[in-house]
């Protein structure tokens, strides 16, 4: 076991046994706690088996399954000792995966929603070669359903709605207008 995990377990077990009088009762309680720790670890591993999670997401999932706080702490320390959860790696991979389909702002918001530290988010975004134009072109093609003259047939208010929609997805207005002009001219 990792030394940090071992210390946390010993402290938890010691706290539980302060008021116990008989040796057999202490052994029984210790076995129950060990079983809870093992169940927590197994559940954490099972959760991480399906997809990567941040520490906060794993903690939340374990709480939803009714584990006690010390069991959750032990399970998180256990999977961290094997580097199965790493918020830095998670943020880097997330940014790399979604850089072509989402705006920078949207990726930042999604990582914040997963409670990734702001410094890790900034580090992940700095290490990626960003160009929103590819993701923006994809969104425009999706909105227009591939029709070149889609925006030419719209009223001013309808165009503003589509521009606002793209803006809410995190794209900058200058990029939106540039890509819309490029799309209308057939340069996509």
mmCIF file with all atom_site columns, C-alpha atoms in Angstrom:
data_model
loop_
_atom_site.group_PDB
_atom_site.id
_atom_site.type_symbol
_atom_site.label_atom_id
_atom_site.label_alt_id
_atom_site.label_comp_id
_atom_site.label_asym_id
_atom_site.label_entity_id
_atom_site.label_seq_id
_atom_site.pdbx_PDB_ins_code
_atom_site.Cartn_x
_atom_site.Cartn_y
_atom_site.Cartn_z
_atom_site.occupancy
_atom_site.B_iso_or_equiv
_atom_site.pdbx_formal_charge
_atom_site.auth_seq_id
_atom_site.auth_comp_id
_atom_site.auth_asym_id
_atom_site.auth_atom_id
_atom_site.pdbx_PDB_model_num
ATOM 1   C CA . UNK A 1 1   ? 0.000   0.000  0.000   1.00 0.00 ? 1   UNK A CA 1
ATOM 2   C CA . UNK A 1 2   ? 1.001   3.574  -0.587  1.00 0.00 ? 2   UNK A CA 1
ATOM 3   C CA . UNK A 1 3   ? 2.221   5.158  2.710   1.00 0.00 ? 3   UNK A CA 1
ATOM 4   C CA . UNK A 1 4   ? -0.426  7.899  2.558   1.00 0.00 ? 4   UNK A CA 1
ATOM 5   C CA . UNK A 1 5   ? -3.195  5.330  2.154   1.00 0.00 ? 5   UNK A CA 1
ATOM 6   C CA . UNK A 1 6   ? -1.822  3.209  5.008   1.00 0.00 ? 6   UNK A CA 1
ATOM 7   C CA . UNK A 1 7   ? -1.671  6.230  7.371   1.00 0.00 ? 7   UNK A CA 1
ATOM 8   C CA . UNK A 1 8   ? -5.239  7.290  6.530   1.00 0.00 ? 8   UNK A CA 1
ATOM 9   C CA . UNK A 1 9   ? -6.536  3.778  7.164   1.00 0.00 ? 9   UNK A CA 1
ATOM 10  C CA . UNK A 1 10  ? -4.702  3.454  10.473  1.00 0.00 ? 10  UNK A CA 1
ATOM 11  C CA . UNK A 1 11  ? -6.030  6.790  11.707  1.00 0.00 ? 11  UNK A CA 1
ATOM 12  C CA . UNK A 1 12  ? -9.578  5.899  10.697  1.00 0.00 ? 12  UNK A CA 1
ATOM 13  C CA . UNK A 1 13  ? -9.396  2.489  12.360  1.00 0.00 ? 13  UNK A CA 1
ATOM 14  C CA . UNK A 1 14  ? -7.809  3.919  15.533  1.00 0.00 ? 14  UNK A CA 1
ATOM 15  C CA . UNK A 1 15  ? -10.586 6.541  15.811  1.00 0.00 ? 15  UNK A CA 1
ATOM 16  C CA . UNK A 1 16  ? -13.233 3.856  15.528  1.00 0.00 ? 16  UNK A CA 1
ATOM 17  C CA . UNK A 1 17  ? -11.704 1.630  18.239  1.00 0.00 ? 17  UNK A CA 1
ATOM 18  C CA . UNK A 1 18  ? -11.138 4.149  21.036  1.00 0.00 ? 18  UNK A CA 1
ATOM 19  C CA . UNK A 1 19  ? -14.300 3.160  22.946  1.00 0.00 ? 19  UNK A CA 1
ATOM 20  C CA . UNK A 1 20  ? -14.260 -0.595 22.311  1.00 0.00 ? 20  UNK A CA 1
ATOM 21  C CA . UNK A 1 21  ? -13.682 -2.817 25.320  1.00 0.00 ? 21  UNK A CA 1
ATOM 22  C CA . UNK A 1 22  ? -13.319 -6.398 24.110  1.00 0.00 ? 22  UNK A CA 1
ATOM 23  C CA . UNK A 1 23  ? -10.630 -7.691 21.802  1.00 0.00 ? 23  UNK A CA 1
ATOM 24  C CA . UNK A 1 24  ? -13.043 -9.815 19.727  1.00 0.00 ? 24  UNK A CA 1
ATOM 25  C CA . UNK A 1 25  ? -15.304 -6.827 19.157  1.00 0.00 ? 25  UNK A CA 1
ATOM 26  C CA . UNK A 1 26  ? -12.282 -4.819 18.029  1.00 0.00 ? 26  UNK A CA 1
ATOM 27  C CA . UNK A 1 27  ? -11.266 -7.567 15.571  1.00 0.00 ? 27  UNK A CA 1
ATOM 28  C CA . UNK A 1 28  ? -14.829 -7.776 14.211  1.00 0.00 ? 28  UNK A CA 1
ATOM 29  C CA . UNK A 1 29  ? -15.052 -4.010 13.742  1.00 0.00 ? 29  UNK A CA 1
ATOM 30  C CA . UNK A 1 30  ? -11.637 -3.939 12.109  1.00 0.00 ? 30  UNK A CA 1
ATOM 31  C CA . UNK A 1 31  ? -12.693 -6.628 9.642   1.00 0.00 ? 31  UNK A CA 1
ATOM 32  C CA . UNK A 1 32  ? -15.863 -4.701 8.839   1.00 0.00 ? 32  UNK A CA 1
ATOM 33  C CA . UNK A 1 33  ? -13.861 -1.535 8.177   1.00 0.00 ? 33  UNK A CA 1
ATOM 34  C CA . UNK A 1 34  ? -11.383 -3.430 6.007   1.00 0.00 ? 34  UNK A CA 1
ATOM 35  C CA . UNK A 1 35  ? -14.309 -4.845 4.025   1.00 0.00 ? 35  UNK A CA 1
ATOM 36  C CA . UNK A 1 36  ? -15.770 -1.342 3.563   1.00 0.00 ? 36  UNK A CA 1
ATOM 37  C CA . UNK A 1 37  ? -12.396 -0.046 2.358   1.00 0.00 ? 37  UNK A CA 1
ATOM 38  C CA . UNK A 1 38  ? -12.093 -2.923 -0.109  1.00 0.00 ? 38  UNK A CA 1
ATOM 39  C CA . UNK A 1 39  ? -15.618 -2.361 -1.412  1.00 0.00 ? 39  UNK A CA 1
ATOM 40  C CA . UNK A 1 40  ? -14.889 1.342  -1.856  1.00 0.00 ? 40  UNK A CA 1
ATOM 41  C CA . UNK A 1 41  ? -11.708 0.605  -3.776  1.00 0.00 ? 41  UNK A CA 1
ATOM 42  C CA . UNK A 1 42  ? -13.419 -1.951 -5.989  1.00 0.00 ? 42  UNK A CA 1
ATOM 43  C CA . UNK A 1 43  ? -16.249 0.466  -6.749  1.00 0.00 ? 43  UNK A CA 1
ATOM 44  C CA . UNK A 1 44  ? -13.778 3.251  -7.579  1.00 0.00 ? 44  UNK A CA 1
ATOM 45  C CA . UNK A 1 45  ? -11.917 0.930  -9.934  1.00 0.00 ? 45  UNK A CA 1
ATOM 46  C CA . UNK A 1 46  ? -15.187 -0.171 -11.547 1.00 0.00 ? 46  UNK A CA 1
ATOM 47  C CA . UNK A 1 47  ? -16.221 3.463  -12.096 1.00 0.00 ? 47  UNK A CA 1
ATOM 48  C CA . UNK A 1 48  ? -12.856 4.297  -13.657 1.00 0.00 ? 48  UNK A CA 1
ATOM 49  C CA . UNK A 1 49  ? -12.981 1.200  -15.834 1.00 0.00 ? 49  UNK A CA 1
ATOM 50  C CA . UNK A 1 50  ? -15.578 2.775  -18.125 1.00 0.00 ? 50  UNK A CA 1
ATOM 51  C CA . UNK A 1 51  ? -14.071 6.239  -18.608 1.00 0.00 ? 51  UNK A CA 1
ATOM 52  C CA . UNK A 1 52  ? -11.659 8.728  -17.095 1.00 0.00 ? 52  UNK A CA 1
ATOM 53  C CA . UNK A 1 53  ? -13.008 10.889 -14.324 1.00 0.00 ? 53  UNK A CA 1
ATOM 54  C CA . UNK A 1 54  ? -11.780 13.844 -12.346 1.00 0.00 ? 54  UNK A CA 1
ATOM 55  C CA . UNK A 1 55  ? -11.259 13.436 -8.618  1.00 0.00 ? 55  UNK A CA 1
ATOM 56  C CA . UNK A 1 56  ? -14.460 15.396 -7.981  1.00 0.00 ? 56  UNK A CA 1
ATOM 57  C CA . UNK A 1 57  ? -16.487 13.188 -10.341 1.00 0.00 ? 57  UNK A CA 1
ATOM 58  C CA . UNK A 1 58  ? -15.179 10.024 -8.684  1.00 0.00 ? 58  UNK A CA 1
ATOM 59  C CA . UNK A 1 59  ? -15.884 11.411 -5.220  1.00 0.00 ? 59  UNK A CA 1
ATOM 60  C CA . UNK A 1 60  ? -19.412 12.342 -6.317  1.00 0.00 ? 60  UNK A CA 1
ATOM 61  C CA . UNK A 1 61  ? -20.078 8.882  -7.784  1.00 0.00 ? 61  UNK A CA 1
ATOM 62  C CA . UNK A 1 62  ? -18.876 7.165  -4.616  1.00 0.00 ? 62  UNK A CA 1
ATOM 63  C CA . UNK A 1 63  ? -21.082 9.442  -2.488  1.00 0.00 ? 63  UNK A CA 1
ATOM 64  C CA . UNK A 1 64  ? -24.053 8.581  -4.702  1.00 0.00 ? 64  UNK A CA 1
ATOM 65  C CA . UNK A 1 65  ? -23.385 4.907  -3.953  1.00 0.00 ? 65  UNK A CA 1
ATOM 66  C CA . UNK A 1 66  ? -23.568 5.636  -0.215  1.00 0.00 ? 66  UNK A CA 1
ATOM 67  C CA . UNK A 1 67  ? -19.943 5.248  0.860   1.00 0.00 ? 67  UNK A CA 1
ATOM 68  C CA . UNK A 1 68  ? -18.722 6.949  4.037   1.00 0.00 ? 68  UNK A CA 1
ATOM 69  C CA . UNK A 1 69  ? -16.288 9.851  3.771   1.00 0.00 ? 69  UNK A CA 1
ATOM 70  C CA . UNK A 1 70  ? -13.266 7.926  5.104   1.00 0.00 ? 70  UNK A CA 1
ATOM 71  C CA . UNK A 1 71  ? -13.950 5.078  2.664   1.00 0.00 ? 71  UNK A CA 1
ATOM 72  C CA . UNK A 1 72  ? -14.149 7.601  -0.187  1.00 0.00 ? 72  UNK A CA 1
ATOM 73  C CA . UNK A 1 73  ? -10.866 9.217  0.902   1.00 0.00 ? 73  UNK A CA 1
ATOM 74  C CA . UNK A 1 74  ? -9.197  5.801  1.048   1.00 0.00 ? 74  UNK A CA 1
ATOM 75  C CA . UNK A 1 75  ? -10.518 4.802  -2.380  1.00 0.00 ? 75  UNK A CA 1
ATOM 76  C CA . UNK A 1 76  ? -9.350  8.068  -3.948  1.00 0.00 ? 76  UNK A CA 1
ATOM 77  C CA . UNK A 1 77  ? -5.910  7.797  -2.350  1.00 0.00 ? 77  UNK A CA 1
ATOM 78  C CA . UNK A 1 78  ? -5.713  4.209  -3.588  1.00 0.00 ? 78  UNK A CA 1
ATOM 79  C CA . UNK A 1 79  ? -6.512  5.001  -7.239  1.00 0.00 ? 79  UNK A CA 1
ATOM 80  C CA . UNK A 1 80  ? -4.295  8.106  -7.110  1.00 0.00 ? 80  UNK A CA 1
ATOM 81  C CA . UNK A 1 81  ? -1.389  5.959  -5.942  1.00 0.00 ? 81  UNK A CA 1
ATOM 82  C CA . UNK A 1 82  ? -1.657  4.060  -9.249  1.00 0.00 ? 82  UNK A CA 1
ATOM 83  C CA . UNK A 1 83  ? -2.219  7.315  -11.221 1.00 0.00 ? 83  UNK A CA 1
ATOM 84  C CA . UNK A 1 84  ? -5.680  6.157  -12.317 1.00 0.00 ? 84  UNK A CA 1
ATOM 85  C CA . UNK A 1 85  ? -7.028  9.632  -11.626 1.00 0.00 ? 85  UNK A CA 1
ATOM 86  C CA . UNK A 1 86  ? -5.036  12.677 -12.532 1.00 0.00 ? 86  UNK A CA 1
ATOM 87  C CA . UNK A 1 87  ? -6.857  15.964 -13.133 1.00 0.00 ? 87  UNK A CA 1
ATOM 88  C CA . UNK A 1 88  ? -3.925  17.400 -15.105 1.00 0.00 ? 88  UNK A CA 1
ATOM 89  C CA . UNK A 1 89  ? -3.906  14.473 -17.528 1.00 0.00 ? 89  UNK A CA 1
ATOM 90  C CA . UNK A 1 90  ? -7.719  14.596 -17.708 1.00 0.00 ? 90  UNK A CA 1
ATOM 91  C CA . UNK A 1 91  ? -7.707  18.303 -18.636 1.00 0.00 ? 91  UNK A CA 1
ATOM 92  C CA . UNK A 1 92  ? -4.993  17.799 -21.269 1.00 0.00 ? 92  UNK A CA 1
ATOM 93  C CA . UNK A 1 93  ? -6.801  14.879 -22.909 1.00 0.00 ? 93  UNK A CA 1
ATOM 94  C CA . UNK A 1 94  ? -10.181 16.641 -22.762 1.00 0.00 ? 94  UNK A CA 1
ATOM 95  C CA . UNK A 1 95  ? -8.786  19.749 -24.472 1.00 0.00 ? 95  UNK A CA 1
ATOM 96  C CA . UNK A 1 96  ? -7.003  17.645 -27.098 1.00 0.00 ? 96  UNK A CA 1
ATOM 97  C CA . UNK A 1 97  ? -10.093 15.590 -27.897 1.00 0.00 ? 97  UNK A CA 1
ATOM 98  C CA . UNK A 1 98  ? -12.517 18.505 -28.196 1.00 0.00 ? 98  UNK A CA 1
ATOM 99  C CA . UNK A 1 99  ? -10.283 21.177 -29.736 1.00 0.00 ? 99  UNK A CA 1
ATOM 100 C CA . UNK A 1 100 ? -11.728 20.614 -33.234 1.00 0.00 ? 100 UNK A CA 1
ATOM 101 C CA . UNK A 1 101 ? -15.375 20.448 -32.232 1.00 0.00 ? 101 UNK A CA 1
ATOM 102 C CA . UNK A 1 102 ? -15.753 23.002 -29.407 1.00 0.00 ? 102 UNK A CA 1
ATOM 103 C CA . UNK A 1 103 ? -14.673 26.551 -28.780 1.00 0.00 ? 103 UNK A CA 1
ATOM 104 C CA . UNK A 1 104 ? -11.993 27.377 -26.246 1.00 0.00 ? 104 UNK A CA 1
ATOM 105 C CA . UNK A 1 105 ? -14.578 28.952 -23.967 1.00 0.00 ? 105 UNK A CA 1
ATOM 106 C CA . UNK A 1 106 ? -16.824 25.884 -24.114 1.00 0.00 ? 106 UNK A CA 1
ATOM 107 C CA . UNK A 1 107 ? -13.928 23.574 -23.222 1.00 0.00 ? 107 UNK A CA 1
ATOM 108 C CA . UNK A 1 108 ? -13.011 25.842 -20.300 1.00 0.00 ? 108 UNK A CA 1
ATOM 109 C CA . UNK A 1 109 ? -16.624 25.783 -19.058 1.00 0.00 ? 109 UNK A CA 1
ATOM 110 C CA . UNK A 1 110 ? -16.890 22.002 -19.415 1.00 0.00 ? 110 UNK A CA 1
ATOM 111 C CA . UNK A 1 111 ? -13.707 21.493 -17.388 1.00 0.00 ? 111 UNK A CA 1
ATOM 112 C CA . UNK A 1 112 ? -14.882 23.949 -14.732 1.00 0.00 ? 112 UNK A CA 1
ATOM 113 C CA . UNK A 1 113 ? -18.157 22.050 -14.529 1.00 0.00 ? 113 UNK A CA 1
ATOM 114 C CA . UNK A 1 114 ? -16.095 18.957 -13.709 1.00 0.00 ? 114 UNK A CA 1
ATOM 115 C CA . UNK A 1 115 ? -14.322 20.924 -10.935 1.00 0.00 ? 115 UNK A CA 1
ATOM 116 C CA . UNK A 1 116 ? -10.885 20.863 -12.534 1.00 0.00 ? 116 UNK A CA 1
ATOM 117 C CA . UNK A 1 117 ? -8.587  23.472 -10.977 1.00 0.00 ? 117 UNK A CA 1
ATOM 118 C CA . UNK A 1 118 ? -8.317  26.710 -13.007 1.00 0.00 ? 118 UNK A CA 1
ATOM 119 C CA . UNK A 1 119 ? -4.514  26.471 -13.177 1.00 0.00 ? 119 UNK A CA 1
ATOM 120 C CA . UNK A 1 120 ? -4.769  22.991 -14.710 1.00 0.00 ? 120 UNK A CA 1
ATOM 121 C CA . UNK A 1 121 ? -7.351  24.246 -17.210 1.00 0.00 ? 121 UNK A CA 1
ATOM 122 C CA . UNK A 1 122 ? -5.096  27.104 -18.266 1.00 0.00 ? 122 UNK A CA 1
ATOM 123 C CA . UNK A 1 123 ? -2.135  24.760 -18.563 1.00 0.00 ? 123 UNK A CA 1
ATOM 124 C CA . UNK A 1 124 ? -4.144  22.380 -20.750 1.00 0.00 ? 124 UNK A CA 1
ATOM 125 C CA . UNK A 1 125 ? -5.395  25.197 -22.982 1.00 0.00 ? 125 UNK A CA 1
ATOM 126 C CA . UNK A 1 126 ? -1.898  26.677 -23.360 1.00 0.00 ? 126 UNK A CA 1
ATOM 127 C CA . UNK A 1 127 ? -0.450  23.386 -24.572 1.00 0.00 ? 127 UNK A CA 1
ATOM 128 C CA . UNK A 1 128 ? -2.945  23.014 -27.410 1.00 0.00 ? 128 UNK A CA 1
ATOM 129 C CA . UNK A 1 129 ? -2.516  24.639 -30.797 1.00 0.00 ? 129 UNK A CA 1
ATOM 130 C CA . UNK A 1 130 ? -5.826  26.506 -30.935 1.00 0.00 ? 130 UNK A CA 1
ATOM 131 C CA . UNK A 1 131 ? -7.709  27.495 -33.985 1.00 0.00 ? 131 UNK A CA 1
ATOM 132 C CA . UNK A 1 132 ? -11.441 27.900 -33.452 1.00 0.00 ? 132 UNK A CA 1
ATOM 133 C CA . UNK A 1 133 ? -12.075 28.156 -37.169 1.00 0.00 ? 133 UNK A CA 1
ATOM 134 C CA . UNK A 1 134 ? -12.326 24.402 -37.711 1.00 0.00 ? 134 UNK A CA 1
ATOM 135 C CA . UNK A 1 135 ? -14.896 23.953 -34.922 1.00 0.00 ? 135 UNK A CA 1
ATOM 136 C CA . UNK A 1 136 ? -16.731 27.067 -36.089 1.00 0.00 ? 136 UNK A CA 1
ATOM 137 C CA . UNK A 1 137 ? -16.913 25.776 -39.676 1.00 0.00 ? 137 UNK A CA 1
ATOM 138 C CA . UNK A 1 138 ? -18.353 22.515 -38.396 1.00 0.00 ? 138 UNK A CA 1
ATOM 139 C CA . UNK A 1 139 ? -21.035 24.384 -36.458 1.00 0.00 ? 139 UNK A CA 1
ATOM 140 C CA . UNK A 1 140 ? -21.901 26.572 -39.443 1.00 0.00 ? 140 UNK A CA 1
ATOM 141 C CA . UNK A 1 141 ? -22.200 23.519 -41.700 1.00 0.00 ? 141 UNK A CA 1
ATOM 142 C CA . UNK A 1 142 ? -24.407 21.860 -39.121 1.00 0.00 ? 142 UNK A CA 1
ATOM 143 C CA . UNK A 1 143 ? -26.655 24.939 -38.846 1.00 0.00 ? 143 UNK A CA 1
ATOM 144 C CA . UNK A 1 144 ? -26.946 25.502 -42.591 1.00 0.00 ? 144 UNK A CA 1
ATOM 145 C CA . UNK A 1 145 ? -27.248 21.815 -43.456 1.00 0.00 ? 145 UNK A CA 1
ATOM 146 C CA . UNK A 1 146 ? -24.608 22.342 -46.151 1.00 0.00 ? 146 UNK A CA 1
ATOM 147 C CA . UNK A 1 147 ? -26.547 24.982 -48.151 1.00 0.00 ? 147 UNK A CA 1
ATOM 148 C CA . UNK A 1 148 ? -24.271 27.765 -49.403 1.00 0.00 ? 148 UNK A CA 1
ATOM 149 C CA . UNK A 1 149 ? -27.074 30.335 -49.802 1.00 0.00 ? 149 UNK A CA 1
ATOM 150 C CA . UNK A 1 150 ? -28.666 29.577 -46.428 1.00 0.00 ? 150 UNK A CA 1
ATOM 151 C CA . UNK A 1 151 ? -27.848 32.971 -44.897 1.00 0.00 ? 151 UNK A CA 1
ATOM 152 C CA . UNK A 1 152 ? -28.671 34.902 -48.080 1.00 0.00 ? 152 UNK A CA 1
ATOM 153 C CA . UNK A 1 153 ? -32.320 33.792 -47.849 1.00 0.00 ? 153 UNK A CA 1
ATOM 154 C CA . UNK A 1 154 ? -32.739 34.944 -44.235 1.00 0.00 ? 154 UNK A CA 1
ATOM 155 C CA . UNK A 1 155 ? -33.969 38.160 -42.732 1.00 0.00 ? 155 UNK A CA 1
ATOM 156 C CA . UNK A 1 156 ? -31.665 40.278 -40.613 1.00 0.00 ? 156 UNK A CA 1
ATOM 157 C CA . UNK A 1 157 ? -33.330 39.031 -37.377 1.00 0.00 ? 157 UNK A CA 1
ATOM 158 C CA . UNK A 1 158 ? -32.909 35.384 -38.363 1.00 0.00 ? 158 UNK A CA 1
ATOM 159 C CA . UNK A 1 159 ? -29.230 35.956 -39.126 1.00 0.00 ? 159 UNK A CA 1
ATOM 160 C CA . UNK A 1 160 ? -28.773 37.608 -35.729 1.00 0.00 ? 160 UNK A CA 1
ATOM 161 C CA . UNK A 1 161 ? -30.341 34.581 -34.046 1.00 0.00 ? 161 UNK A CA 1
ATOM 162 C CA . UNK A 1 162 ? -27.854 32.240 -35.702 1.00 0.00 ? 162 UNK A CA 1
ATOM 163 C CA . UNK A 1 163 ? -24.933 34.528 -34.892 1.00 0.00 ? 163 UNK A CA 1
ATOM 164 C CA . UNK A 1 164 ? -26.104 34.737 -31.264 1.00 0.00 ? 164 UNK A CA 1
ATOM 165 C CA . UNK A 1 165 ? -26.367 30.958 -31.162 1.00 0.00 ? 165 UNK A CA 1
ATOM 166 C CA . UNK A 1 166 ? -22.744 30.614 -32.311 1.00 0.00 ? 166 UNK A CA 1
ATOM 167 C CA . UNK A 1 167 ? -21.673 33.299 -29.839 1.00 0.00 ? 167 UNK A CA 1
ATOM 168 C CA . UNK A 1 168 ? -23.350 31.409 -26.968 1.00 0.00 ? 168 UNK A CA 1
ATOM 169 C CA . UNK A 1 169 ? -21.348 28.342 -27.946 1.00 0.00 ? 169 UNK A CA 1
ATOM 170 C CA . UNK A 1 170 ? -18.229 30.368 -27.123 1.00 0.00 ? 170 UNK A CA 1
ATOM 171 C CA . UNK A 1 171 ? -17.034 31.606 -30.522 1.00 0.00 ? 171 UNK A CA 1
ATOM 172 C CA . UNK A 1 172 ? -15.792 35.189 -30.855 1.00 0.00 ? 172 UNK A CA 1
ATOM 173 C CA . UNK A 1 173 ? -17.877 37.552 -32.978 1.00 0.00 ? 173 UNK A CA 1
ATOM 174 C CA . UNK A 1 174 ? -14.997 38.507 -35.286 1.00 0.00 ? 174 UNK A CA 1
ATOM 175 C CA . UNK A 1 175 ? -14.375 34.806 -35.990 1.00 0.00 ? 175 UNK A CA 1
ATOM 176 C CA . UNK A 1 176 ? -18.082 34.212 -36.590 1.00 0.00 ? 176 UNK A CA 1
ATOM 177 C CA . UNK A 1 177 ? -18.357 37.015 -39.157 1.00 0.00 ? 177 UNK A CA 1
ATOM 178 C CA . UNK A 1 178 ? -15.115 36.003 -40.873 1.00 0.00 ? 178 UNK A CA 1
ATOM 179 C CA . UNK A 1 179 ? -16.179 32.343 -41.172 1.00 0.00 ? 179 UNK A CA 1
ATOM 180 C CA . UNK A 1 180 ? -19.709 33.262 -42.287 1.00 0.00 ? 180 UNK A CA 1
ATOM 181 C CA . UNK A 1 181 ? -18.281 35.439 -45.050 1.00 0.00 ? 181 UNK A CA 1
ATOM 182 C CA . UNK A 1 182 ? -15.895 32.686 -46.034 1.00 0.00 ? 182 UNK A CA 1
ATOM 183 C CA . UNK A 1 183 ? -18.768 30.179 -46.053 1.00 0.00 ? 183 UNK A CA 1
ATOM 184 C CA . UNK A 1 184 ? -20.961 32.413 -48.218 1.00 0.00 ? 184 UNK A CA 1
ATOM 185 C CA . UNK A 1 185 ? -18.096 32.821 -50.695 1.00 0.00 ? 185 UNK A CA 1
ATOM 186 C CA . UNK A 1 186 ? -17.679 29.045 -50.853 1.00 0.00 ? 186 UNK A CA 1
ATOM 187 C CA . UNK A 1 187 ? -14.195 28.908 -49.269 1.00 0.00 ? 187 UNK A CA 1
ATOM 188 C CA . UNK A 1 188 ? -14.917 26.115 -46.773 1.00 0.00 ? 188 UNK A CA 1
#
